[in-house]
mmCIF file of C-alpha atoms in Angstrom:
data_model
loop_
_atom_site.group_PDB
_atom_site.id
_atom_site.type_symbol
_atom_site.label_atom_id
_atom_site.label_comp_id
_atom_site.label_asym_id
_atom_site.label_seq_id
_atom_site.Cartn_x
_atom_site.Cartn_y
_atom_site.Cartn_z
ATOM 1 C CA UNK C 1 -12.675 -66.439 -38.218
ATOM 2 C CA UNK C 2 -11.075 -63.205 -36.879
ATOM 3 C CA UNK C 3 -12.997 -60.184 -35.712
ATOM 4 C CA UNK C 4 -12.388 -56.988 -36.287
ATOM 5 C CA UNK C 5 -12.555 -54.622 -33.306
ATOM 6 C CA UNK C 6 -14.287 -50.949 -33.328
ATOM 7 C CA UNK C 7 -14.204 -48.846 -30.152
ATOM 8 C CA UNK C 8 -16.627 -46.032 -29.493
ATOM 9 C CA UNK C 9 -15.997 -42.873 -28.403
ATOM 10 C CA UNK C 10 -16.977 -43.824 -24.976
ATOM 11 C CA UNK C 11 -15.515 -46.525 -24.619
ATOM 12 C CA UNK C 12 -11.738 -44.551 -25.322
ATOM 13 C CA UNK C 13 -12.699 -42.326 -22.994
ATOM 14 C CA UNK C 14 -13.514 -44.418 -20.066
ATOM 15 C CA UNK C 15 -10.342 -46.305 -20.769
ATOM 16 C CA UNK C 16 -8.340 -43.190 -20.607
ATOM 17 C CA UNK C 17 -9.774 -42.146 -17.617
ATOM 18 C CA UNK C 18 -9.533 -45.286 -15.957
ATOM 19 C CA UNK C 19 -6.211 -45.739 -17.102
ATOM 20 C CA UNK C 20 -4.872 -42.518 -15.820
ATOM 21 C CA UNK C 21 -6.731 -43.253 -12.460
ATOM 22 C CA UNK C 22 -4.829 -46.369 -12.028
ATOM 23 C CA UNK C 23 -1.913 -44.880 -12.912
ATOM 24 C CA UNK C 24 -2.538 -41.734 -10.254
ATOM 25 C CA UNK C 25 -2.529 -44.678 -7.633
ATOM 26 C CA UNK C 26 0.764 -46.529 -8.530
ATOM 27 C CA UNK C 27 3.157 -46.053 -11.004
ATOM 28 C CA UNK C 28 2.876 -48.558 -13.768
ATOM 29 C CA UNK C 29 -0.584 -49.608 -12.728
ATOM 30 C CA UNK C 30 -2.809 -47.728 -15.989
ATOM 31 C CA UNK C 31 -0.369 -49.596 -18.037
ATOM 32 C CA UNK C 32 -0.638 -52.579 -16.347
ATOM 33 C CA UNK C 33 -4.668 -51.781 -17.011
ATOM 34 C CA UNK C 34 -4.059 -51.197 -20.764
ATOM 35 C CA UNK C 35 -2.075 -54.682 -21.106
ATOM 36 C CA UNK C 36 -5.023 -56.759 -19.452
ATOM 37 C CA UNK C 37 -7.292 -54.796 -21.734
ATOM 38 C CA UNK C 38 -5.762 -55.756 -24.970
ATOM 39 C CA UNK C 39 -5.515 -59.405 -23.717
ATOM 40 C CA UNK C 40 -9.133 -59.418 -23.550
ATOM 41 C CA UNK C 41 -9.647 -57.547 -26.946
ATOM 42 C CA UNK C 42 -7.271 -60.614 -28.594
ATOM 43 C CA UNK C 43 -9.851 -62.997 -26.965
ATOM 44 C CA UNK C 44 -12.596 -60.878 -28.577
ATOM 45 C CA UNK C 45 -11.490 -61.063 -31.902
ATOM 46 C CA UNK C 46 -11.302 -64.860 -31.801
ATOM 47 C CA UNK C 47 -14.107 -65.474 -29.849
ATOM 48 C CA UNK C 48 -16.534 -62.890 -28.790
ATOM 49 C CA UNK C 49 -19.543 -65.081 -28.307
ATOM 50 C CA UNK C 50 -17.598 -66.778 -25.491
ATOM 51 C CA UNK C 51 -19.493 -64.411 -23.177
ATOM 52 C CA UNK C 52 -22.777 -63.898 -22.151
ATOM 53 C CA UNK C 53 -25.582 -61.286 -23.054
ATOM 54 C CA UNK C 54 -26.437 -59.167 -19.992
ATOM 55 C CA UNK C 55 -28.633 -57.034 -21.777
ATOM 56 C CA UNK C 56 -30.348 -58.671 -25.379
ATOM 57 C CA UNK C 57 -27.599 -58.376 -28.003
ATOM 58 C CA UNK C 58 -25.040 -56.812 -25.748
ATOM 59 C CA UNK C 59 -22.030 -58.773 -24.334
ATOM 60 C CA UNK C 60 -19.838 -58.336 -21.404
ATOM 61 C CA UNK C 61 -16.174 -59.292 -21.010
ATOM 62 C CA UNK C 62 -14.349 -58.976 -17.884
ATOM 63 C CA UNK C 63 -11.084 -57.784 -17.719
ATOM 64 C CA UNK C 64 -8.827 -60.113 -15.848
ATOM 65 C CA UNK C 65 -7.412 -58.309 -12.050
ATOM 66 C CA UNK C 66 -9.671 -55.700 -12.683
ATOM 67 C CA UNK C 67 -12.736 -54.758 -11.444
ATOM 68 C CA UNK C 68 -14.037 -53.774 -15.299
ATOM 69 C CA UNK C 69 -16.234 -54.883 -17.934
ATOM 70 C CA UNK C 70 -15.786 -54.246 -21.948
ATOM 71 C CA UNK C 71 -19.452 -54.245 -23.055
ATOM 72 C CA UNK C 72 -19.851 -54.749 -26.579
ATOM 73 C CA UNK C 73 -22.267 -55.888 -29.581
ATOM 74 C CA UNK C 74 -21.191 -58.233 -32.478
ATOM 75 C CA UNK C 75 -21.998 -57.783 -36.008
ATOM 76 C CA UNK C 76 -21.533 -60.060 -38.966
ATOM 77 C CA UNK C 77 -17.523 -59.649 -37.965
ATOM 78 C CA UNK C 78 -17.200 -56.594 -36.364
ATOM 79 C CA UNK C 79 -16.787 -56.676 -32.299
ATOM 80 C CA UNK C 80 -17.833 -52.969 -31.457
ATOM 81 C CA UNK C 81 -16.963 -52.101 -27.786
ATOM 82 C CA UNK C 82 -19.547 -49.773 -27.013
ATOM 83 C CA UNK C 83 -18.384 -49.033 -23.394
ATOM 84 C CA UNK C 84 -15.626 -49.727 -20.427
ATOM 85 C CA UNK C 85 -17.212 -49.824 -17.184
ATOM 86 C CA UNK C 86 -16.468 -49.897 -13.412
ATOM 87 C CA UNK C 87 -18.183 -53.033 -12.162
ATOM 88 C CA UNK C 88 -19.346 -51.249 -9.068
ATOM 89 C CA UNK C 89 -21.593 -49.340 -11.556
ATOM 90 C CA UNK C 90 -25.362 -50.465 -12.235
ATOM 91 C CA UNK C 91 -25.597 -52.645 -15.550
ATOM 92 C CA UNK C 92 -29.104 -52.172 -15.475
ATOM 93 C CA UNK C 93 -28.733 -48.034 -16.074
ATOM 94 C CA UNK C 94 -26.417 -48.848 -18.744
ATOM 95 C CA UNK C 95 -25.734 -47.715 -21.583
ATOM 96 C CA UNK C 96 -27.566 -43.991 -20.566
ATOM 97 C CA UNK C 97 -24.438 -41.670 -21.129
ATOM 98 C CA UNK C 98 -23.382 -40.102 -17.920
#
């Protein structure tokens, strides 16, 4: 059964941002970012209960070379990425906007 994938608001714009951070550092990098991204959101919509619950009824996926996490909640079949964090930040204060 496929997934479908919803991203919120937040979670765009932490990908942007991180994206254009990467991309600030080395040219080719936020792209690079955005590819390893979409790998995992492929993985997502074929399997999103691969990965654990950190907090009850919210996953986390970690994005492969990067030090990121796609945090996300799954409903009937809808994977809904809720947020795109740094993994240096605290889980536990999550998901209080910043």
């Amino acid at each position: 059964m496929a997934y479908h994938l919803k991203f919120s608001a937040r979670a765009l714009r932490e990908t942007g941002e991180a994206q254009e951070w990467y991309e600030s550092k080395s040219s080719g990098l936020g792209e690079e970012f955005i590819v390893a991204i979409e790998l995992q959101l492929k993985r997502l919509e074929q399997a999103p209960l691969l990965y654990a619950e950190i907090i009850p009824g919210v996953r986390r996926a970690l994005i492969p070379r990067f030090p990121f996490g796609l945090f996300y909640v799954v409903r009937s079949n809808l994977v809904h990425v809720l947020a795109v964090l740094h993994d240096a930040r605290n889980p536990n204060r999550w998901p209080k906007s910043r």
